[in-house]
Short mmCIF file of C-alpha atoms in Angstrom, two decimals:
data_model
loop_
_atom_site.label_atom_id
_atom_site.label_comp_id
_atom_site.label_asym_id
_atom_site.label_seq_id
_atom_site.Cartn_x
_atom_site.Cartn_y
_atom_site.Cartn_z
CA MET A 315 3.39 2.19 -17.20
CA ASP A 316 0.80 2.40 -20.12
CA ASP A 317 -2.28 1.07 -19.83
CA VAL A 318 -2.98 -2.56 -20.60
CA ARG A 319 -5.59 -2.27 -23.56
CA ILE A 320 -8.42 -4.55 -23.26
CA GLY A 321 -11.13 -5.89 -25.59
CA VAL A 322 -14.34 -8.01 -24.38
CA ILE A 323 -15.70 -10.67 -26.05
CA GLY A 324 -19.45 -10.80 -24.61
CA ASN A 325 -20.73 -8.31 -22.29
CA GLY A 326 -23.78 -10.53 -20.77
CA LEU A 327 -24.06 -12.35 -17.51
CA ARG A 328 -20.32 -11.92 -16.47
CA GLY A 329 -19.53 -8.83 -18.47
CA PRO A 330 -19.00 -7.02 -14.99
CA LEU A 331 -15.94 -9.69 -14.90
CA ALA A 332 -14.62 -7.13 -17.61
CA ARG A 333 -15.34 -4.07 -15.50
CA LEU A 334 -13.23 -4.50 -12.47
CA ALA A 335 -10.14 -4.12 -15.01
CA HIS A 336 -11.11 -1.28 -16.18
CA ARG A 337 -8.75 1.86 -14.75
CA PRO A 338 -7.42 4.62 -17.43
CA GLY A 339 -4.70 5.95 -15.72
CA GLU A 340 -4.16 2.82 -12.81
CA GLY A 341 -3.01 0.13 -15.34
CA ALA A 342 -5.56 -1.01 -17.22
CA ALA A 343 -8.83 -0.02 -19.43
CA VAL A 344 -11.31 -1.52 -22.06
CA VAL A 345 -11.41 0.02 -24.78
CA ALA A 346 -13.33 -2.38 -27.19
CA VAL A 347 -16.72 -4.63 -26.42
CA ALA A 348 -17.92 -7.07 -29.03
CA ASP A 349 -21.71 -8.78 -28.57
CA LEU A 350 -24.21 -9.15 -30.38
CA HIS A 351 -26.87 -7.62 -28.55
CA GLU A 352 -27.41 -3.88 -28.53
CA ASP A 353 -28.58 -4.23 -25.28
CA ASN A 354 -25.12 -5.25 -23.75
CA LEU A 355 -23.07 -3.01 -26.39
CA ALA A 356 -25.94 0.23 -25.02
CA ARG A 357 -24.22 -1.04 -21.17
CA ALA A 358 -20.85 -1.29 -22.30
CA ARG A 359 -20.72 2.84 -23.62
CA GLN A 360 -22.13 3.30 -19.99
CA TRP A 361 -19.73 1.63 -18.07
CA TYR A 362 -16.80 2.66 -20.52
CA GLY A 363 -17.88 6.41 -22.25
CA ASP A 364 -18.44 7.10 -25.63
CA GLY A 365 -14.64 6.37 -26.54
CA VAL A 366 -14.96 3.11 -26.03
CA LEU A 367 -15.45 0.44 -29.59
CA THR A 368 -18.73 -1.16 -29.75
CA THR A 369 -19.17 -3.58 -32.32
CA THR A 370 -21.21 -6.85 -33.10
CA ARG A 371 -17.79 -8.67 -34.86
CA TYR A 372 -15.76 -10.00 -32.41
CA GLN A 373 -13.21 -9.78 -35.15
CA ASP A 374 -12.89 -6.06 -34.80
CA LEU A 375 -10.96 -6.76 -31.71
CA LEU A 376 -8.20 -8.93 -33.06
CA GLU A 377 -7.95 -7.03 -36.29
CA GLY A 378 -8.98 -3.71 -35.86
CA ALA A 379 -8.68 -2.15 -32.71
CA ALA A 380 -5.48 -1.43 -30.44
CA THR A 381 -5.61 -4.48 -28.01
CA ASP A 382 -3.62 -6.12 -25.01
CA ALA A 383 -5.60 -8.58 -23.66
CA VAL A 384 -9.13 -10.14 -24.30
CA PHE A 385 -11.52 -11.17 -21.62
CA VAL A 386 -13.70 -14.05 -23.29
CA LEU A 387 -16.63 -14.06 -21.36
CA SER A 388 -19.57 -15.25 -24.30
CA PRO A 389 -21.91 -17.85 -23.32
CA ASP A 390 -20.24 -21.25 -23.05
CA HIS A 391 -20.32 -22.87 -26.28
CA LEU A 392 -18.32 -19.69 -28.01
CA HIS A 393 -15.36 -20.28 -25.97
CA GLU A 394 -13.55 -22.46 -27.85
CA GLU A 395 -13.66 -20.30 -30.81
CA HIS A 396 -13.53 -17.23 -28.97
CA ALA A 397 -10.49 -17.90 -27.10
CA CYS A 398 -8.88 -19.36 -30.14
CA ALA A 399 -8.90 -16.55 -32.50
CA ALA A 400 -7.64 -14.16 -29.40
CA LEU A 401 -4.70 -16.70 -28.27
CA SER A 402 -3.73 -17.03 -32.58
CA ALA A 403 -3.83 -12.97 -32.46
CA GLY A 404 -1.40 -12.81 -29.95
CA ARG A 405 -3.04 -11.52 -27.24
CA ALA A 406 -3.36 -12.49 -23.92
CA VAL A 407 -6.48 -13.74 -22.84
CA PHE A 408 -9.45 -13.93 -19.58
CA LEU A 409 -11.38 -17.06 -21.15
CA GLU A 410 -14.21 -17.53 -18.21
CA LYS A 411 -14.89 -21.27 -17.21
CA PRO A 412 -15.97 -23.30 -18.21
CA MET A 413 -12.99 -23.57 -20.82
CA ALA A 414 -15.57 -25.61 -22.83
CA ILE A 415 -17.95 -27.92 -23.56
CA SER A 416 -16.12 -30.70 -24.91
CA VAL A 417 -12.56 -32.37 -23.75
CA GLU A 418 -12.16 -31.77 -27.67
CA SER A 419 -12.60 -27.97 -27.55
CA ALA A 420 -10.68 -27.97 -24.53
CA ASP A 421 -7.82 -29.48 -26.17
CA ARG A 422 -8.13 -27.01 -28.86
CA VAL A 423 -7.80 -23.81 -26.41
CA LEU A 424 -4.63 -25.56 -24.95
CA SER A 425 -2.99 -26.27 -28.24
CA THR A 426 -3.39 -22.87 -29.61
CA ALA A 427 -2.03 -21.33 -26.37
CA ALA A 428 1.04 -24.25 -26.48
CA SER A 429 0.96 -23.18 -30.52
CA THR A 430 1.19 -20.10 -30.07
CA GLY A 431 2.77 -19.13 -26.71
CA SER A 432 0.18 -16.66 -25.97
CA LEU A 433 -1.04 -16.07 -22.32
CA LEU A 434 -4.26 -17.77 -21.42
CA TYR A 435 -5.97 -17.86 -18.05
CA VAL A 436 -8.89 -19.21 -16.94
CA GLY A 437 -11.37 -17.59 -14.76
CA HIS A 438 -11.58 -20.13 -11.70
CA ASN A 439 -12.15 -17.51 -9.07
CA MET A 440 -13.71 -20.12 -6.15
CA ARG A 441 -9.60 -20.73 -5.93
CA HIS A 442 -9.68 -16.99 -4.62
CA PHE A 443 -12.63 -17.37 -2.26
CA ASP A 444 -11.29 -16.70 1.70
CA TYR A 445 -12.68 -19.83 2.81
CA LEU A 446 -11.37 -22.48 0.72
CA VAL A 447 -8.28 -20.69 0.70
CA VAL A 448 -8.30 -21.29 4.29
CA MET A 449 -9.55 -24.87 4.10
CA LYS A 450 -6.41 -25.39 1.39
CA SER A 451 -3.87 -23.85 4.22
CA MET A 452 -5.11 -26.56 6.99
CA ILE A 453 -4.48 -28.98 4.04
CA ASP A 454 -1.39 -27.83 3.48
CA ARG A 455 -0.23 -27.45 6.58
CA GLY A 456 -1.18 -31.04 7.71
CA ASP A 457 -4.25 -30.05 10.20
CA ILE A 458 -6.17 -32.84 8.86
CA GLY A 459 -2.87 -35.55 7.93
CA GLU A 460 -3.38 -37.28 4.62
CA VAL A 461 -6.18 -36.38 2.37
CA LYS A 462 -8.57 -39.46 2.02
CA ALA A 463 -11.89 -37.88 0.65
CA VAL A 464 -13.76 -34.46 -0.60
CA TRP A 465 -17.24 -34.18 -0.16
CA CYS A 466 -19.15 -31.42 -1.94
CA ARG A 467 -23.34 -30.78 -1.70
CA HIS A 468 -24.04 -27.79 -3.57
CA PHE A 469 -27.90 -26.50 -3.61
CA VAL A 470 -28.58 -24.07 -5.93
CA GLY A 471 -31.56 -22.10 -4.45
CA HIS A 472 -31.73 -19.53 -7.25
CA GLY A 473 -30.65 -22.44 -10.33
CA GLY A 474 -33.99 -22.01 -11.92
CA ASP A 475 -33.61 -18.09 -11.91
CA PHE A 476 -30.11 -18.20 -13.17
CA TYR A 477 -30.52 -21.40 -15.74
CA PHE A 478 -33.60 -22.43 -16.91
CA ARG A 479 -34.91 -19.46 -18.75
CA ASP A 480 -32.24 -18.85 -20.79
CA TRP A 481 -29.68 -21.18 -23.18
CA HIS A 482 -28.18 -22.60 -19.80
CA ALA A 483 -31.21 -24.90 -20.09
CA ASP A 484 -30.12 -26.46 -23.51
CA ARG A 485 -27.66 -29.16 -24.00
CA ARG A 486 -26.00 -27.95 -27.50
CA TYR A 487 -25.25 -24.68 -26.14
CA ALA A 488 -23.74 -25.64 -22.56
CA ASN A 489 -24.04 -29.65 -22.46
CA THR A 490 -24.68 -29.94 -18.36
CA LEU A 491 -25.16 -27.83 -15.31
CA LEU A 492 -21.69 -29.78 -14.21
CA LEU A 493 -19.84 -27.74 -16.60
CA GLN A 494 -21.76 -24.36 -16.32
CA LYS A 495 -21.92 -24.94 -12.12
CA GLY A 496 -19.46 -28.36 -11.44
CA ALA A 497 -16.77 -26.82 -13.49
CA HIS A 498 -16.09 -24.66 -10.29
CA ASP A 499 -16.39 -27.34 -8.02
CA ILE A 500 -14.81 -30.25 -9.54
CA ASP A 501 -11.73 -28.07 -9.92
CA VAL A 502 -11.72 -27.06 -6.33
CA ILE A 503 -11.89 -30.69 -5.56
CA HIS A 504 -8.49 -31.67 -7.48
CA TRP A 505 -7.18 -28.54 -5.88
CA LEU A 506 -7.77 -29.48 -2.18
CA ALA A 507 -7.61 -33.25 -3.05
CA GLY A 508 -4.25 -32.60 -4.76
CA GLY A 509 -5.10 -34.79 -7.57
CA TYR A 510 -7.14 -35.26 -11.14
CA SER A 511 -10.01 -37.28 -11.66
CA ARG A 512 -9.68 -40.72 -13.78
CA ALA A 513 -12.73 -42.58 -13.48
CA VAL A 514 -16.38 -41.52 -12.69
CA GLN A 515 -19.77 -42.72 -12.01
CA ALA A 516 -23.06 -40.73 -11.96
CA PHE A 517 -26.72 -40.38 -11.68
CA GLY A 518 -28.95 -37.78 -12.13
CA GLN A 519 -32.15 -36.54 -13.80
CA SER A 520 -34.18 -33.14 -15.33
CA ALA A 521 -36.12 -33.86 -12.40
CA VAL A 522 -38.41 -30.36 -12.22
CA TYR A 523 -38.28 -28.06 -14.72
CA ALA A 524 -38.17 -30.11 -17.54
CA HIS A 525 -42.18 -30.45 -16.67
CA SER A 526 -43.12 -27.11 -16.48
CA THR A 527 -45.48 -25.82 -18.43
CA ASN A 528 -44.38 -22.27 -18.01
CA ARG A 529 -42.52 -21.84 -20.91
CA ARG A 530 -41.10 -18.92 -22.74
CA GLN A 531 -42.36 -17.13 -26.07
CA GLY A 532 -41.19 -15.64 -28.79
CA PRO A 533 -37.43 -15.48 -29.95
CA PRO A 534 -34.43 -15.72 -27.10
CA LYS A 535 -33.57 -13.00 -25.59
CA PRO A 536 -29.97 -12.24 -23.98
CA PRO A 537 -29.61 -13.03 -20.13
CA PRO A 538 -29.05 -9.78 -18.65
CA ALA A 539 -26.43 -8.94 -16.66
CA TRP A 540 -27.26 -9.85 -13.04
CA THR A 541 -26.34 -9.09 -9.18
CA GLU A 542 -27.14 -10.55 -6.32
CA GLU A 543 -29.11 -7.87 -5.73
CA ASP A 544 -31.55 -7.71 -7.93
CA LEU A 545 -31.79 -11.43 -8.31
CA VAL A 546 -35.29 -11.96 -8.38
CA ARG A 547 -36.14 -15.67 -6.64
CA HIS A 548 -39.18 -17.26 -7.58
CA TRP A 549 -40.36 -19.83 -5.33
CA PRO A 550 -41.61 -22.92 -5.39
CA PRO A 551 -39.93 -24.16 -8.07
CA ARG A 552 -42.56 -25.47 -10.39
CA SER A 553 -43.91 -21.82 -10.14
CA LEU A 554 -40.78 -20.24 -12.07
CA PRO A 555 -41.87 -17.79 -14.85
CA GLY A 556 -40.39 -17.87 -18.90
CA VAL A 557 -39.00 -21.29 -18.86
CA ASN A 558 -36.46 -22.11 -21.38
CA PRO A 559 -38.73 -23.77 -24.74
CA VAL A 560 -35.92 -26.65 -24.69
CA VAL A 561 -34.85 -27.77 -20.98
CA ASP A 562 -32.59 -31.09 -21.48
CA VAL A 563 -30.14 -30.45 -19.07
CA GLU A 564 -30.26 -32.06 -15.66
CA ASP A 565 -31.52 -30.05 -12.76
CA ILE A 566 -30.27 -32.44 -9.92
CA SER A 567 -26.80 -34.64 -10.80
CA LEU A 568 -24.98 -37.38 -8.31
CA VAL A 569 -21.20 -37.60 -9.29
CA GLN A 570 -18.37 -40.17 -7.46
CA MET A 571 -14.79 -39.88 -8.42
CA GLU A 572 -12.02 -41.97 -7.88
CA LEU A 573 -8.84 -39.49 -8.87
CA ASP A 574 -5.31 -40.36 -9.54
CA ASN A 575 -3.49 -39.87 -6.54
CA GLY A 576 -6.25 -42.62 -5.34
CA VAL A 577 -8.36 -40.01 -3.33
CA LEU A 578 -12.27 -40.73 -3.12
CA ALA A 579 -14.40 -37.69 -4.19
CA THR A 580 -18.26 -36.65 -4.13
CA TYR A 581 -20.17 -34.13 -6.19
CA ASP A 582 -23.95 -33.55 -5.36
CA GLN A 583 -25.96 -30.47 -7.38
CA CYS A 584 -29.65 -29.59 -7.04
CA HIS A 585 -30.53 -26.67 -9.00
CA PHE A 586 -34.40 -26.48 -7.12
CA THR A 587 -33.37 -26.42 -2.86
CA PRO A 588 -34.70 -23.28 -0.54
CA ASP A 589 -31.08 -22.49 0.34
CA TYR A 590 -28.12 -21.39 -1.80
CA TRP A 591 -24.48 -22.28 -0.89
CA ARG A 592 -21.78 -24.63 -0.87
CA ASN A 593 -20.51 -27.22 1.37
CA TYR A 594 -17.25 -28.61 1.45
CA THR A 595 -16.17 -32.10 3.61
CA VAL A 596 -12.52 -32.85 3.60
CA ILE A 597 -11.20 -36.06 5.03
CA GLY A 598 -7.92 -36.68 6.07
CA ASP A 599 -6.60 -39.84 8.30
CA SER A 600 -5.80 -37.45 11.25
CA GLY A 601 -8.88 -35.31 11.10
CA ARG A 602 -12.07 -33.66 9.08
CA LEU A 603 -12.82 -29.86 7.66
CA GLU A 604 -16.24 -28.69 7.08
CA ASN A 605 -17.19 -25.00 5.70
CA PHE A 606 -20.55 -23.49 6.93
CA GLY A 607 -21.92 -20.30 4.54
CA ASN A 608 -20.64 -19.67 1.04
CA GLY A 609 -18.58 -16.44 2.08
CA GLU A 610 -20.96 -13.86 3.59
CA PRO A 611 -20.76 -12.59 6.85
CA GLY A 612 -20.73 -15.66 9.59
CA THR A 613 -18.83 -17.96 7.50
CA CYS A 614 -16.67 -20.65 9.23
CA VAL A 615 -14.22 -23.83 8.61
CA ARG A 616 -14.69 -26.11 11.22
CA LEU A 617 -12.01 -28.65 11.89
CA TRP A 618 -12.39 -32.04 13.81
CA ASP A 619 -9.11 -33.58 14.95
CA ARG A 620 -9.49 -35.97 17.61
CA ARG A 621 -12.44 -38.78 18.47
CA CYS A 622 -15.98 -37.01 19.45
CA GLY A 623 -19.52 -37.87 19.50
CA TYR A 624 -21.49 -35.06 17.80
CA GLU A 625 -19.82 -31.76 18.21
CA PRO A 626 -21.43 -29.42 15.76
CA GLU A 627 -18.88 -26.38 16.32
CA GLY A 628 -15.80 -29.06 16.34
CA HIS A 629 -12.78 -28.54 17.93
CA VAL A 630 -10.95 -25.43 16.31
CA LYS A 631 -13.12 -22.92 14.68
CA VAL A 632 -11.85 -20.57 12.08
CA VAL A 633 -13.55 -17.95 10.69
CA PRO A 634 -12.10 -16.35 7.61
CA PRO A 635 -12.21 -12.48 6.15
CA THR A 636 -15.75 -11.13 4.93
CA GLY A 637 -14.31 -10.37 1.26
CA ARG A 638 -16.54 -7.00 -0.14
CA GLY A 639 -17.34 -7.09 -4.07
CA SER A 640 -18.75 -9.97 -6.08
CA HIS A 641 -18.24 -13.28 -5.42
CA GLY A 642 -16.78 -11.68 -1.78
CA GLY A 643 -14.19 -10.34 -3.92
CA ALA A 644 -12.69 -13.41 -5.29
CA ASP A 645 -13.20 -12.30 -8.56
CA GLN A 646 -11.58 -9.11 -8.39
CA ARG A 647 -8.44 -11.08 -7.28
CA CYS A 648 -9.04 -13.05 -10.57
CA VAL A 649 -8.74 -10.12 -13.13
CA ASP A 650 -5.85 -8.90 -10.30
CA GLU A 651 -3.72 -11.83 -10.98
CA PHE A 652 -4.27 -12.02 -14.91
CA LEU A 653 -3.37 -8.04 -15.46
CA SER A 654 -0.46 -8.31 -13.40
CA LEU A 655 0.77 -11.65 -15.19
CA VAL A 656 -0.15 -9.82 -18.90
CA SER A 657 1.89 -6.87 -17.33
CA SER A 658 5.07 -8.62 -16.00
CA GLY A 659 5.15 -11.09 -19.29
CA GLY A 660 4.33 -13.80 -16.76
CA THR A 661 3.11 -17.23 -18.10
CA THR A 662 1.86 -19.36 -15.58
CA ALA A 663 -0.88 -18.14 -13.34
CA SER A 664 -0.15 -19.08 -9.63
CA VAL A 665 -3.57 -21.49 -9.47
CA ASN A 666 -5.41 -20.97 -11.96
CA SER A 667 -3.61 -23.57 -14.11
CA PRO A 668 -5.08 -23.95 -17.68
CA ILE A 669 -4.40 -27.81 -17.70
CA ALA A 670 -6.49 -27.84 -14.31
CA ALA A 671 -9.10 -25.87 -16.11
CA ARG A 672 -9.52 -28.22 -18.67
CA GLN A 673 -9.69 -31.54 -16.54
CA ALA A 674 -12.45 -30.42 -14.84
CA VAL A 675 -14.18 -30.13 -17.87
CA ALA A 676 -13.38 -33.62 -18.59
CA THR A 677 -14.06 -34.93 -15.67
CA ALA A 678 -17.69 -33.01 -15.67
CA CYS A 679 -18.19 -34.45 -19.58
CA ALA A 680 -17.55 -37.81 -18.42
CA ALA A 681 -19.62 -37.65 -15.12
CA SER A 682 -22.17 -36.57 -18.03
CA SER A 683 -21.90 -39.12 -20.37
CA SER A 684 -22.13 -41.69 -17.09
CA LEU A 685 -25.68 -40.18 -16.07
CA ARG A 686 -27.05 -40.11 -19.64
CA ALA A 687 -26.12 -43.69 -20.23
CA GLY A 688 -27.69 -45.10 -17.06
CA GLY A 689 -24.66 -44.43 -14.56
CA GLY A 690 -21.67 -46.29 -15.92
CA VAL A 691 -17.99 -46.18 -15.23
CA ARG A 692 -16.28 -43.49 -16.88
CA THR A 693 -12.82 -43.25 -17.46
CA VAL A 694 -11.60 -39.41 -18.02
CA GLU A 695 -9.61 -38.61 -20.61
CA PRO A 696 -6.08 -37.42 -19.61
CA VAL A 697 -4.35 -34.58 -21.16
CA ALA A 698 -2.38 -35.80 -24.44
CA PRO A 699 1.60 -36.27 -22.92
CA GLU A 700 2.79 -34.20 -25.78
CA LEU A 701 0.05 -31.34 -25.16
CA ASP A 702 0.83 -31.39 -20.96
CA ALA A 703 5.18 -30.85 -21.85
CA ALA A 704 4.04 -28.07 -24.63
CA LEU A 705 2.18 -26.45 -21.31
CA ALA A 706 4.92 -27.09 -18.47
CA ALA A 707 5.39 -22.97 -19.03
CA TYR A 708 2.21 -22.78 -17.47
CA GLY A 709 2.97 -24.32 -14.29
CA ARG A 710 3.51 -27.97 -12.90
CA ARG A 711 1.05 -30.77 -13.86
CA ARG A 712 0.17 -30.68 -10.34
CA PRO A 713 -3.38 -28.80 -9.18
CA GLU A 714 -1.44 -27.60 -6.24
CA ALA A 715 0.97 -25.50 -7.98
#
């Protein structure tokens, strides 16, 4: 079988994701990369060889280059433009999350996928995290009965280094970090709970980084491709150098959600904690689950399934496998699933539904609207029925699909 020919739009922060797909002679090869910055294009030639097409015009990947699939890894505010162009050109699209930074933009992406029939896959890789797969399987098995509540606390200990020294800090390009970071967790909450948010209420602040006097001077620079190994963690947060000139996104947010199946959920996000990990608690009518660790060695899931007092070890402990590679191997599994769909001509991903990705965007946008207006309840705009029906080929509407 010939290799799937891959084009990449955006080779910055998430550029290494497309690199996971590059296996010349073994099923897929990156043949073209578009980016506005020469440093990122030079990195592409280093990764893929001098034969790769490098260009500052993404249209070259769609008009001149022979590509079968496109990885859209550009900054969030460009996702709509790039994904719609690639889908309209008949390419299968791997779209990095969040799908878009507004509900309107997300719906345009969905409409384009529906009208063209082109494959759309959104890279919500956390559904492939080993400990979350374990939690989902325990829920589906009935270990805690019927789910009634999901709580997530997200300690973004390196949030300053990642999100407040470049475009992520400017709501014109990110809207809210409830999208850039929270879209992951909101999607997982929906997945674990088996429903989508229908109403939200939120509070938030720009509590630390907006008050920094250590602002970057000169023109903005593109964020480099980084790895956990070379990340610099500045501490304490107020000492962070090179803070973006514009900081108008919140660095702490508290969100409450009512789902369409009656489940209640909360999502708390903080970008100036000393530690970095996520903690999910799922409560059913006959038990409770909680993860400890974020996929590193020692991560486990604990189950409480009978009456007790303070039992920090729980009644059952499950240790998931420790995956290798970026995000514990979840990135590779995401890429492999996409490539399998492209090669087989499939029209749906087993877990990464475009409808679910849109619902994460809609929930985050509604929460952002609430917190910026004093915390009033906001209705989460559902997918239009006709669009939902048009995308039936991508899988059932329910997030457990």
